[in-house]
Amino acid sequence: MNIIKLSKNEITNINKLYQAKYRKETNLFIALGPHLNNEAKKYGHLVKTYTIDPSYSGILISYDDMKKIAKTDTPCQVLSICQKIEKNDLSDKVLLLDAIQDPGNMGTLMRTAKAFNFNTIILGDGCVDIYNDKVIRASQGAIFKLNFRQENLVDFINNNKNYIFYGTALENGYNIKEINKAPKLALILGNEGNGIKKEILNITNKNIYIPISDTESLNVAIAGGILMYLLQ
Amino acid sequence: MNIIKLSKNEITNINKLYQAKYRKETNLFIALGPHLNNEAKKYGHLVKTYTIDPSYSGILISYDDMKKIAKTDTPCQVLSICQKIEKNDLSDKVLLLDAIQDPGNMGTLMRTAKAFNFNTIILGDGCVDIYNDKVIRASQGAIFKLNFRQENLVDFINNNKNYIFYGTALENGYNIKEINKAPKLALILGNEGNGIKKEILNITNKNIYIPISDTESLNVAIAGGILMYLLQ
């Protein structure tokens, strides 16, 4: 197999995909590493593979070119260009995210949601772009398996009265131990600094909290992990 | 209050504290932001405060000098120089960490451990330095409240037979639903890529797992969060 030299133009276009604006324009995003390449292929998202290792199928490029397109500390073997795929199904367990801004939290919440069958995520206003490369990395492939919708959370709650909506709040809520599962339920998690917006907390079925000792709050991905485990 | 100009030497010495080597030499570490400054003071770790805001007590410095010593994207109001404090108590619930390498995971595990009364953390070989600034940030002040010991985990297990040791493994374990709490128990979590070393898994009382769907594994901080919640 011959090494293909990438044109300056091609390198520029790939690098543009690290910006949300261009991902939106092209409907494409980047996933790094062999694991995500396999997952992208398996779930029909894979458009193109660049690799420095001839044992992977894809466009063989030089180490120098890979360094120009792969945003990682350690050398990356495989870079995948993936397409976004819209899926509109609504699973029985749904996760609603209100302005989750940290890419690591977002990706970790996706990975956990998949593990506990919260297969649909509703992205409210102010969330980080889920196709951000740090989100993709933390999601560990869950990005390819879940359904996502970008939707105002107040509208979503008002339009889906067949679901039980659980908000999360530090005060004035029910202890998670007192909560029963419901066949169709939605868990709402809020912004890292400010929690869930009041207008949303006001229209949930119940707001719940996790009892904690001598700590102001849990990290939102940890709280989400415990709650999804208990409510799955 | 007058603005104090930092000497070049002082700036260099503060910046050295971003390296584990110098933190070890001096027994000092850096914590950024007003919340951690309060917590450091409250728990007796605070040695010196640098601030650009005269409403904080401490050494008032210029914005330019703060930029030279505070490693953050957004301007930092307060930088605290803190001292390490050795505490050797062993709490009834103990967290054992085998080669946790990601600073975000380490800090989040500390924050969660504090919330669920796992007040002692045993740091096995290969863990990231807990005084790393990213660990401190993710710990949200838990660093000041917990007891830490650096110790070989095999030795610790062999020397503390009055504890029930729960390992975590994806295979050949007990479902977490089948586990009972014990008055004195230790939870062991393993490396992000490789899990817990075999020699450690072999000498636990029980190895447990969290059932998951269509996902290879949970993030270690999430798994730790769920398990500490259940075992607290």
Tab-separated table of C-alpha atoms in Angstrom:
chain	number	residue	atom	x	y	z
A	1	MET	CA	0.000	0.000	0.000
A	2	ASN	CA	1.272	3.454	-0.847
A	3	ILE	CA	1.288	6.418	1.470
A	4	ILE	CA	-0.993	9.152	0.145
A	5	LYS	CA	0.210	12.711	0.681
A	6	LEU	CA	-2.623	14.934	1.928
A	7	SER	CA	-3.081	18.269	0.123
A	8	LYS	CA	-2.981	21.475	2.144
A	9	ASN	CA	-6.626	21.966	1.310
A	10	GLU	CA	-7.584	18.527	2.581
A	11	ILE	CA	-5.710	19.115	5.855
A	12	THR	CA	-7.498	22.447	6.295
A	13	ASN	CA	-10.892	20.879	5.651
A	14	ILE	CA	-10.315	18.091	8.151
A	15	ASN	CA	-9.141	20.548	10.805
A	16	LYS	CA	-12.248	22.665	10.277
A	17	LEU	CA	-14.238	19.754	11.686
A	18	TYR	CA	-12.839	20.577	15.136
A	19	GLN	CA	-15.164	23.615	15.013
A	20	ALA	CA	-18.905	23.230	15.694
A	21	LYS	CA	-19.737	25.651	12.857
A	22	TYR	CA	-18.196	23.444	10.173
A	23	ARG	CA	-19.565	20.255	11.676
A	24	LYS	CA	-23.011	21.815	11.354
A	25	GLU	CA	-22.404	22.864	7.736
A	26	THR	CA	-21.078	19.496	6.618
A	27	ASN	CA	-22.945	17.109	8.933
A	28	LEU	CA	-19.576	15.448	9.567
A	29	PHE	CA	-17.435	14.954	12.657
A	30	ILE	CA	-14.112	13.421	13.674
A	31	ALA	CA	-13.550	10.382	15.876
A	32	LEU	CA	-10.031	9.366	16.937
A	33	GLY	CA	-8.615	5.918	17.566
A	34	PRO	CA	-9.267	2.351	16.403
A	35	HIS	CA	-12.106	1.608	18.844
A	36	LEU	CA	-14.240	4.485	17.576
A	37	ASN	CA	-13.358	3.571	13.970
A	38	ASN	CA	-14.806	0.086	14.517
A	39	GLU	CA	-17.897	1.448	16.207
A	40	ALA	CA	-18.452	4.093	13.494
A	41	LYS	CA	-18.269	1.384	10.838
A	42	LYS	CA	-20.570	-0.976	12.757
A	43	TYR	CA	-23.295	1.659	13.202
A	44	GLY	CA	-23.100	3.133	9.692
A	45	HIS	CA	-21.482	6.454	10.567
A	46	LEU	CA	-18.100	5.902	8.902
A	47	VAL	CA	-17.369	8.057	5.839
A	48	LYS	CA	-13.581	7.934	5.566
A	49	THR	CA	-10.640	6.482	7.492
A	50	TYR	CA	-7.135	7.952	7.632
A	51	THR	CA	-4.448	5.747	9.151
A	52	ILE	CA	-0.709	5.483	9.598
A	53	ASP	CA	-0.893	1.717	10.080
A	54	PRO	CA	-1.304	-0.394	6.909
A	55	SER	CA	-3.092	-3.110	8.913
A	56	TYR	CA	-6.178	-0.850	9.090
A	57	SER	CA	-8.264	-0.409	5.966
A	58	GLY	CA	-8.405	3.225	4.933
A	59	ILE	CA	-6.251	5.914	3.387
A	60	LEU	CA	-2.647	5.350	4.446
A	61	ILE	CA	-0.993	8.654	5.312
A	62	SER	CA	2.349	9.706	6.777
A	63	TYR	CA	2.993	10.191	10.479
A	64	ASP	CA	3.645	13.883	9.759
A	65	ASP	CA	0.290	14.314	8.050
A	66	MET	CA	-1.481	12.481	10.890
A	67	LYS	CA	0.043	14.905	13.368
A	68	LYS	CA	-1.487	17.753	11.343
A	69	ILE	CA	-5.034	16.358	11.489
A	70	ALA	CA	-5.245	14.415	14.780
A	71	LYS	CA	-5.588	16.622	17.854
A	72	THR	CA	-4.041	14.333	20.460
A	73	ASP	CA	-1.021	14.269	22.727
A	74	THR	CA	-0.006	10.761	21.761
A	75	PRO	CA	0.267	9.647	18.124
A	76	CYS	CA	-3.099	8.575	16.783
A	77	GLN	CA	-3.269	5.421	14.628
A	78	VAL	CA	-6.633	6.017	13.028
A	79	LEU	CA	-8.743	9.111	12.362
A	80	SER	CA	-12.338	8.582	11.224
A	81	ILE	CA	-14.514	11.084	9.403
A	82	CYS	CA	-18.079	10.248	10.451
A	83	GLN	CA	-21.497	11.388	9.376
A	84	LYS	CA	-24.233	12.456	11.757
A	85	ILE	CA	-27.362	10.301	11.514
A	86	GLU	CA	-30.750	11.569	12.704
A	87	LYS	CA	-32.829	9.060	14.624
A	88	ASN	CA	-36.132	10.149	16.023
A	89	ASP	CA	-37.278	7.175	18.119
A	90	LEU	CA	-38.096	7.893	21.713
A	91	SER	CA	-36.951	5.183	24.137
A	92	ASP	CA	-38.840	4.305	27.333
A	93	LYS	CA	-36.068	5.840	29.407
A	94	VAL	CA	-35.022	9.322	28.305
A	95	LEU	CA	-32.286	11.635	29.564
A	96	LEU	CA	-32.918	15.396	29.395
A	97	LEU	CA	-29.879	17.652	29.658
A	98	ASP	CA	-30.217	21.313	30.594
A	99	ALA	CA	-27.105	23.266	29.577
A	100	ILE	CA	-24.457	20.610	30.256
A	101	GLN	CA	-21.321	22.472	29.194
A	102	ASP	CA	-18.306	20.345	30.029
A	103	PRO	CA	-17.385	18.007	27.140
A	104	GLY	CA	-16.096	15.331	29.519
A	105	ASN	CA	-19.358	15.331	31.480
A	106	MET	CA	-21.413	15.196	28.276
A	107	GLY	CA	-19.453	12.257	26.848
A	108	THR	CA	-19.476	10.379	30.141
A	109	LEU	CA	-23.233	10.904	30.506
A	110	MET	CA	-23.718	9.425	27.010
A	111	ARG	CA	-21.594	6.392	27.842
A	112	THR	CA	-23.541	5.834	31.069
A	113	ALA	CA	-26.928	6.461	29.425
A	114	LYS	CA	-26.210	3.694	26.910
A	115	ALA	CA	-25.130	1.322	29.688
A	116	PHE	CA	-28.436	1.776	31.548
A	117	ASN	CA	-30.773	1.920	28.523
A	118	PHE	CA	-31.480	5.629	28.531
A	119	ASN	CA	-31.259	5.408	24.750
A	120	THR	CA	-32.613	8.850	23.891
A	121	ILE	CA	-31.003	12.089	24.996
A	122	ILE	CA	-32.850	15.399	24.670
A	123	LEU	CA	-30.361	18.250	24.435
A	124	GLY	CA	-31.847	21.440	25.861
A	125	ASP	CA	-30.589	24.956	25.176
A	126	GLY	CA	-26.989	25.705	26.109
A	127	CYS	CA	-25.515	22.198	25.875
A	128	VAL	CA	-22.017	21.690	24.449
A	129	ASP	CA	-22.019	20.361	20.865
A	130	ILE	CA	-22.159	16.572	21.149
A	131	TYR	CA	-19.884	16.193	18.095
A	132	ASN	CA	-17.031	18.000	19.872
A	133	ASP	CA	-13.991	15.680	19.761
A	134	LYS	CA	-13.656	15.617	23.572
A	135	VAL	CA	-17.301	14.571	23.900
A	136	ILE	CA	-16.782	11.842	21.310
A	137	ARG	CA	-13.733	10.522	23.138
A	138	ALA	CA	-15.462	10.428	26.539
A	139	SER	CA	-18.581	8.837	24.997
A	140	GLN	CA	-16.496	5.768	24.031
A	141	GLY	CA	-18.756	4.984	21.077
A	142	ALA	CA	-22.112	5.684	22.722
A	143	ILE	CA	-22.442	8.616	20.297
A	144	PHE	CA	-23.095	6.066	17.517
A	145	LYS	CA	-25.774	4.142	19.408
A	146	LEU	CA	-28.007	6.737	21.041
A	147	ASN	CA	-30.809	8.915	19.655
A	148	PHE	CA	-30.399	12.647	20.127
A	149	ARG	CA	-32.846	15.498	19.810
A	150	GLN	CA	-32.142	19.178	20.182
A	151	GLU	CA	-35.292	20.566	21.769
A	152	ASN	CA	-36.484	23.115	24.291
A	153	LEU	CA	-36.965	21.102	27.491
A	154	VAL	CA	-40.110	22.921	28.626
A	155	ASP	CA	-41.717	22.124	25.263
A	156	PHE	CA	-40.576	18.520	25.429
A	157	ILE	CA	-42.043	18.028	28.910
A	158	ASN	CA	-45.336	19.641	27.925
A	159	ASN	CA	-45.613	17.534	24.769
A	160	ASN	CA	-44.832	14.144	26.366
A	161	LYS	CA	-47.239	13.772	29.254
A	162	ASN	CA	-47.058	9.968	29.029
A	163	TYR	CA	-43.606	10.148	30.672
A	164	ILE	CA	-42.867	10.674	34.363
A	165	PHE	CA	-40.334	13.509	34.598
A	166	TYR	CA	-37.815	13.436	37.423
A	167	GLY	CA	-35.943	16.660	38.019
A	168	THR	CA	-32.841	16.767	40.207
A	169	ALA	CA	-32.407	19.427	42.865
A	170	LEU	CA	-30.358	19.832	46.020
A	171	GLU	CA	-33.322	21.208	47.959
A	172	ASN	CA	-37.067	20.653	48.288
A	173	GLY	CA	-36.969	17.293	46.620
A	174	TYR	CA	-37.624	13.661	47.431
A	175	ASN	CA	-34.835	11.411	48.634
A	176	ILE	CA	-33.966	9.050	45.758
A	177	LYS	CA	-34.728	6.140	48.129
A	178	GLU	CA	-38.403	7.107	48.095
A	179	ILE	CA	-38.688	7.001	44.314
A	180	ASN	CA	-40.389	4.281	42.280
A	181	LYS	CA	-39.470	3.372	38.741
A	182	ALA	CA	-42.002	4.100	36.012
A	183	PRO	CA	-42.397	2.284	32.677
A	184	LYS	CA	-41.764	5.511	30.792
A	185	LEU	CA	-39.595	7.974	32.581
A	186	ALA	CA	-37.304	10.874	31.911
A	187	LEU	CA	-34.443	12.033	34.120
A	188	ILE	CA	-33.419	15.686	33.923
A	189	LEU	CA	-29.886	16.829	34.787
A	190	GLY	CA	-28.779	20.439	34.978
A	191	ASN	CA	-25.881	22.769	34.361
A	192	GLU	CA	-22.611	22.186	36.262
A	193	GLY	CA	-22.765	25.507	38.095
A	194	ASN	CA	-26.445	26.411	38.234
A	195	GLY	CA	-28.391	23.174	38.159
A	196	ILE	CA	-31.721	22.890	36.353
A	197	LYS	CA	-33.562	26.100	35.383
A	198	LYS	CA	-36.495	26.954	37.674
A	199	GLU	CA	-39.022	27.011	34.837
A	200	ILE	CA	-38.145	23.362	34.174
A	201	LEU	CA	-38.113	22.236	37.848
A	202	ASN	CA	-41.591	23.763	38.203
A	203	ILE	CA	-43.206	21.444	35.646
A	204	THR	CA	-41.629	18.069	36.529
A	205	ASN	CA	-43.601	15.283	38.199
A	206	LYS	CA	-41.119	15.011	41.063
A	207	ASN	CA	-37.768	16.484	41.953
A	208	ILE	CA	-35.299	14.143	43.587
A	209	TYR	CA	-31.965	14.352	45.361
A	210	ILE	CA	-29.163	12.028	46.425
A	211	PRO	CA	-28.298	12.380	50.144
A	212	ILE	CA	-24.641	13.365	50.607
A	213	SER	CA	-22.318	14.106	53.555
A	214	ASP	CA	-20.194	17.172	54.100
A	215	THR	CA	-20.020	18.008	50.378
A	216	GLU	CA	-21.872	20.700	48.481
A	217	SER	CA	-22.803	18.605	45.490
A	218	LEU	CA	-21.858	15.680	43.317
A	219	ASN	CA	-20.388	16.054	39.842
A	220	VAL	CA	-23.330	15.982	37.405
A	221	ALA	CA	-22.053	12.895	35.571
A	222	ILE	CA	-21.732	11.039	38.894
A	223	ALA	CA	-25.214	12.077	40.034
A	224	GLY	CA	-26.535	11.059	36.607
A	225	GLY	CA	-24.757	7.707	36.841
A	226	ILE	CA	-26.251	6.863	40.229
A	227	LEU	CA	-29.749	7.986	39.208
A	228	MET	CA	-29.734	6.173	35.856
A	229	TYR	CA	-28.518	3.017	37.603
A	230	LEU	CA	-31.375	3.250	40.120
A	231	LEU	CA	-34.085	4.222	37.628
A	232	GLN	CA	-33.156	1.928	34.713
B	1	MET	CA	-4.116	48.146	49.907
B	2	ASN	CA	-1.099	48.298	47.643
B	3	ILE	CA	-0.413	45.982	44.767
B	4	ILE	CA	2.733	43.951	45.413
B	5	LYS	CA	4.905	43.255	42.387
B	6	LEU	CA	6.048	39.628	42.334
B	7	SER	CA	9.752	39.024	41.750
B	8	LYS	CA	10.831	36.825	38.871
B	9	ASN	CA	12.135	34.348	41.384
B	10	GLU	CA	8.825	34.197	43.236
B	11	ILE	CA	6.924	33.618	39.963
B	12	THR	CA	9.302	30.812	39.060
B	13	ASN	CA	8.919	29.174	42.459
B	14	ILE	CA	5.123	29.285	42.307
B	15	ASN	CA	5.117	27.839	38.790
B	16	LYS	CA	7.356	24.988	39.906
B	17	LEU	CA	4.451	23.793	42.059
B	18	TYR	CA	2.667	22.683	38.882
B	19	GLN	CA	5.261	19.887	38.776
B	20	ALA	CA	4.929	16.834	41.048
B	21	LYS	CA	8.665	16.839	41.749
B	22	TYR	CA	8.626	20.279	43.377
B	23	ARG	CA	5.396	19.599	45.224
B	24	LYS	CA	7.126	16.610	46.774
B	25	GLU	CA	10.223	18.638	47.705
B	26	THR	CA	8.296	21.495	49.294
B	27	ASN	CA	5.184	19.699	50.609
B	28	LEU	CA	3.170	22.520	49.002
B	29	PHE	CA	0.552	22.649	46.256
B	30	ILE	CA	-1.599	25.163	44.403
B	31	ALA	CA	-5.377	25.508	44.558
B	32	LEU	CA	-7.183	27.976	42.283
B	33	GLY	CA	-10.334	29.955	42.933
B	34	PRO	CA	-12.173	31.418	45.933
B	35	HIS	CA	-14.040	28.223	46.894
B	36	LEU	CA	-10.832	26.251	47.353
B	37	ASN	CA	-9.253	29.198	49.182
B	38	ASN	CA	-12.081	29.090	51.759
B	39	GLU	CA	-11.834	25.337	52.112
B	40	ALA	CA	-8.033	25.427	52.450
B	41	LYS	CA	-8.350	27.999	55.220
B	42	LYS	CA	-11.128	26.083	56.991
B	43	TYR	CA	-9.159	22.824	57.073
B	44	GLY	CA	-5.789	24.339	57.983
B	45	HIS	CA	-4.015	23.859	54.652
B	46	LEU	CA	-3.689	27.511	53.649
B	47	VAL	CA	-0.145	28.917	53.605
B	48	LYS	CA	-0.444	31.978	51.375
B	49	THR	CA	-3.100	33.692	49.249
B	50	TYR	CA	-2.442	35.711	46.114
B	51	THR	CA	-5.380	37.719	44.798
B	52	ILE	CA	-6.257	40.419	42.266
B	53	ASP	CA	-9.380	41.390	44.224
B	54	PRO	CA	-8.829	43.562	47.341
B	55	SER	CA	-11.991	42.126	48.929
B	56	TYR	CA	-10.084	38.892	49.575
B	57	SER	CA	-7.484	38.839	52.323
B	58	GLY	CA	-4.089	37.962	50.959
B	59	ILE	CA	-1.289	39.424	48.904
B	60	LEU	CA	-2.770	41.793	46.325
B	61	ILE	CA	-1.032	41.346	42.977
B	62	SER	CA	-1.555	42.687	39.459
B	63	TYR	CA	-3.701	40.991	36.845
B	64	ASP	CA	-0.537	40.508	34.756
B	65	ASP	CA	1.270	38.747	37.579
B	66	MET	CA	-1.777	36.552	38.253
B	67	LYS	CA	-1.749	35.459	34.609
B	68	LYS	CA	1.854	34.350	35.100
B	69	ILE	CA	1.085	32.112	38.089
B	70	ALA	CA	-2.496	30.886	37.551
B	71	LYS	CA	-2.836	28.145	34.953
B	72	THR	CA	-6.429	28.733	33.827
B	73	ASP	CA	-8.282	29.799	30.701
B	74	THR	CA	-10.386	32.384	32.499
B	75	PRO	CA	-8.879	34.963	34.854
B	76	CYS	CA	-8.412	33.573	38.323
B	77	GLN	CA	-9.346	35.766	41.317
B	78	VAL	CA	-7.490	33.872	43.993
B	79	LEU	CA	-4.521	31.511	44.020
B	80	SER	CA	-3.794	29.611	47.223
B	81	ILE	CA	-0.523	28.024	48.218
B	82	CYS	CA	-1.458	25.087	50.422
B	83	GLN	CA	0.464	22.671	52.577
B	84	LYS	CA	-0.015	18.933	52.517
B	85	ILE	CA	-1.139	17.499	55.858
B	86	GLU	CA	-0.606	13.849	56.742
B	87	LYS	CA	-3.546	12.187	58.463
B	88	ASN	CA	-3.283	8.545	59.259
B	89	ASP	CA	-6.754	7.662	60.537
B	90	LEU	CA	-8.486	4.798	58.797
B	91	SER	CA	-12.218	5.336	58.265
B	92	ASP	CA	-14.759	2.493	58.300
B	93	LYS	CA	-15.257	2.884	54.553
B	94	VAL	CA	-12.028	2.992	52.556
B	95	LEU	CA	-11.412	3.515	48.837
B	96	LEU	CA	-8.415	1.731	47.283
B	97	LEU	CA	-7.209	3.040	43.926
B	98	ASP	CA	-5.028	0.934	41.658
B	99	ALA	CA	-3.232	3.114	39.083
B	100	ILE	CA	-5.959	5.701	38.461
B	101	GLN	CA	-4.200	7.940	35.963
B	102	ASP	CA	-6.655	10.547	34.719
B	103	PRO	CA	-6.613	13.680	36.928
B	104	GLY	CA	-10.327	14.336	36.308
B	105	ASN	CA	-11.251	10.815	37.399
B	106	MET	CA	-9.044	11.074	40.490
B	107	GLY	CA	-10.519	14.413	41.572
B	108	THR	CA	-14.089	13.287	40.898
B	109	LEU	CA	-13.521	10.069	42.855
B	110	MET	CA	-12.301	12.150	45.825
B	111	ARG	CA	-15.341	14.422	45.664
B	112	THR	CA	-17.671	11.401	45.538
B	113	ALA	CA	-15.766	9.528	48.267
B	114	LYS	CA	-16.265	12.457	50.630
B	115	ALA	CA	-19.984	12.619	49.777
B	116	PHE	CA	-20.505	8.951	50.696
B	117	ASN	CA	-18.171	8.807	53.731
B	118	PHE	CA	-15.323	6.894	52.152
B	119	ASN	CA	-13.049	9.212	54.123
B	120	THR	CA	-9.765	7.384	53.566
B	121	ILE	CA	-8.211	6.802	50.160
B	122	ILE	CA	-5.322	4.375	49.719
B	123	LEU	CA	-3.296	5.307	46.651
B	124	GLY	CA	-1.690	2.244	45.116
B	125	ASP	CA	1.261	2.263	42.742
B	126	GLY	CA	0.844	4.191	39.499
B	127	CYS	CA	-1.805	6.713	40.575
B	128	VAL	CA	-1.621	10.298	39.321
B	129	ASP	CA	-0.270	12.745	41.931
B	130	ILE	CA	-3.297	13.894	43.962
B	131	TYR	CA	-1.813	17.390	44.281
B	132	ASN	CA	-1.920	17.916	40.505
B	133	ASP	CA	-3.903	21.117	39.861
B	134	LYS	CA	-6.484	19.313	37.684
B	135	VAL	CA	-7.088	16.775	40.459
B	136	ILE	CA	-7.496	19.584	42.992
B	137	ARG	CA	-10.008	21.371	40.767
B	138	ALA	CA	-12.115	18.258	40.143
B	139	SER	CA	-11.980	17.338	43.856
B	140	GLN	CA	-13.858	20.559	44.705
B	141	GLY	CA	-12.286	20.765	48.135
B	142	ALA	CA	-12.487	17.078	49.069
B	143	ILE	CA	-8.671	17.077	48.962
B	144	PHE	CA	-8.694	19.024	52.245
B	145	LYS	CA	-11.099	16.704	54.059
B	146	LEU	CA	-9.970	13.174	53.218
B	147	ASN	CA	-7.137	11.040	54.559
B	148	PHE	CA	-4.687	9.702	52.013
B	149	ARG	CA	-2.083	6.993	52.224
B	150	GLN	CA	0.360	5.950	49.543
B	151	GLU	CA	0.702	2.213	49.996
B	152	ASN	CA	1.090	-0.994	48.049
B	153	LEU	CA	-2.446	-2.364	47.783
B	154	VAL	CA	-1.490	-6.018	48.236
B	155	ASP	CA	0.264	-5.096	51.479
B	156	PHE	CA	-2.663	-2.992	52.631
B	157	ILE	CA	-5.134	-5.825	52.038
B	158	ASN	CA	-2.940	-8.347	53.801
B	159	ASN	CA	-2.437	-6.039	56.797
B	160	ASN	CA	-6.084	-5.093	57.315
B	161	LYS	CA	-8.008	-8.345	57.562
B	162	ASN	CA	-10.728	-6.683	59.644
B	163	TYR	CA	-12.032	-5.050	56.446
B	164	ILE	CA	-14.134	-6.710	53.734
B	165	PHE	CA	-12.421	-5.982	50.419
B	166	TYR	CA	-14.590	-5.607	47.330
B	167	GLY	CA	-12.751	-5.713	44.030
B	168	THR	CA	-14.428	-4.624	40.795
B	169	ALA	CA	-14.204	-6.736	37.676
B	170	LEU	CA	-16.188	-7.073	34.469
B	171	GLU	CA	-16.066	-10.868	34.616
B	172	ASN	CA	-16.329	-13.657	37.208
B	173	GLY	CA	-17.784	-11.415	39.842
B	174	TYR	CA	-20.971	-11.021	41.841
B	175	ASN	CA	-23.722	-8.757	40.627
B	176	ILE	CA	-23.724	-5.670	42.863
B	177	LYS	CA	-27.374	-6.452	43.702
B	178	GLU	CA	-26.231	-9.565	45.595
B	179	ILE	CA	-23.830	-7.669	47.839
B	180	ASN	CA	-24.371	-6.800	51.480
B	181	LYS	CA	-22.829	-3.857	53.224
B	182	ALA	CA	-20.243	-4.538	55.907
B	183	PRO	CA	-19.374	-2.348	58.914
B	184	LYS	CA	-15.789	-2.031	57.731
B	185	LEU	CA	-15.344	-2.287	54.019
B	186	ALA	CA	-12.962	-1.252	51.291
B	187	LEU	CA	-13.850	-0.742	47.636
B	188	ILE	CA	-11.081	-1.214	45.067
B	189	LEU	CA	-11.158	0.541	41.691
B	190	GLY	CA	-8.704	-0.060	38.891
B	191	ASN	CA	-6.853	1.593	36.054
B	192	GLU	CA	-8.883	3.210	33.258
B	193	GLY	CA	-7.583	0.880	30.576
B	194	ASN	CA	-6.604	-2.293	32.390
B	195	GLY	CA	-8.779	-2.501	35.487
B	196	ILE	CA	-7.442	-3.912	38.741
B	197	LYS	CA	-4.217	-5.956	38.697
B	198	LYS	CA	-4.752	-9.729	38.924
B	199	GLU	CA	-2.592	-10.103	42.023
B	200	ILE	CA	-4.981	-7.731	43.810
B	201	LEU	CA	-8.215	-9.305	42.489
B	202	ASN	CA	-6.946	-12.676	43.717
B	203	ILE	CA	-6.839	-11.631	47.377
B	204	THR	CA	-10.122	-9.693	47.748
B	205	ASN	CA	-13.095	-11.072	49.684
B	206	LYS	CA	-15.419	-10.661	46.719
B	207	ASN	CA	-15.248	-9.159	43.253
B	208	ILE	CA	-18.344	-7.351	42.077
B	209	TYR	CA	-19.687	-5.882	38.856
B	210	ILE	CA	-22.443	-3.516	37.753
B	211	PRO	CA	-24.679	-5.032	35.038
B	212	ILE	CA	-24.627	-2.894	31.871
B	213	SER	CA	-26.230	-3.047	28.403
B	214	ASP	CA	-24.509	-2.866	25.046
B	215	THR	CA	-21.475	-1.025	26.444
B	216	GLU	CA	-18.014	-2.367	27.167
B	217	SER	CA	-17.555	-0.647	30.491
B	218	LEU	CA	-18.415	2.333	32.627
B	219	ASN	CA	-16.041	5.194	33.279
B	220	VAL	CA	-14.197	4.358	36.527
B	221	ALA	CA	-15.457	7.460	38.341
B	222	ILE	CA	-19.049	6.560	37.408
B	223	ALA	CA	-18.652	2.944	38.506
B	224	GLY	CA	-17.038	4.209	41.722
B	225	GLY	CA	-19.905	6.641	42.262
B	226	ILE	CA	-22.574	3.975	41.932
B	227	LEU	CA	-20.694	1.498	44.128
B	228	MET	CA	-19.867	3.999	46.879
B	229	TYR	CA	-23.520	5.127	46.898
B	230	LEU	CA	-24.667	1.517	47.315
B	231	LEU	CA	-22.016	0.496	49.851
B	232	GLN	CA	-21.948	3.640	52.015
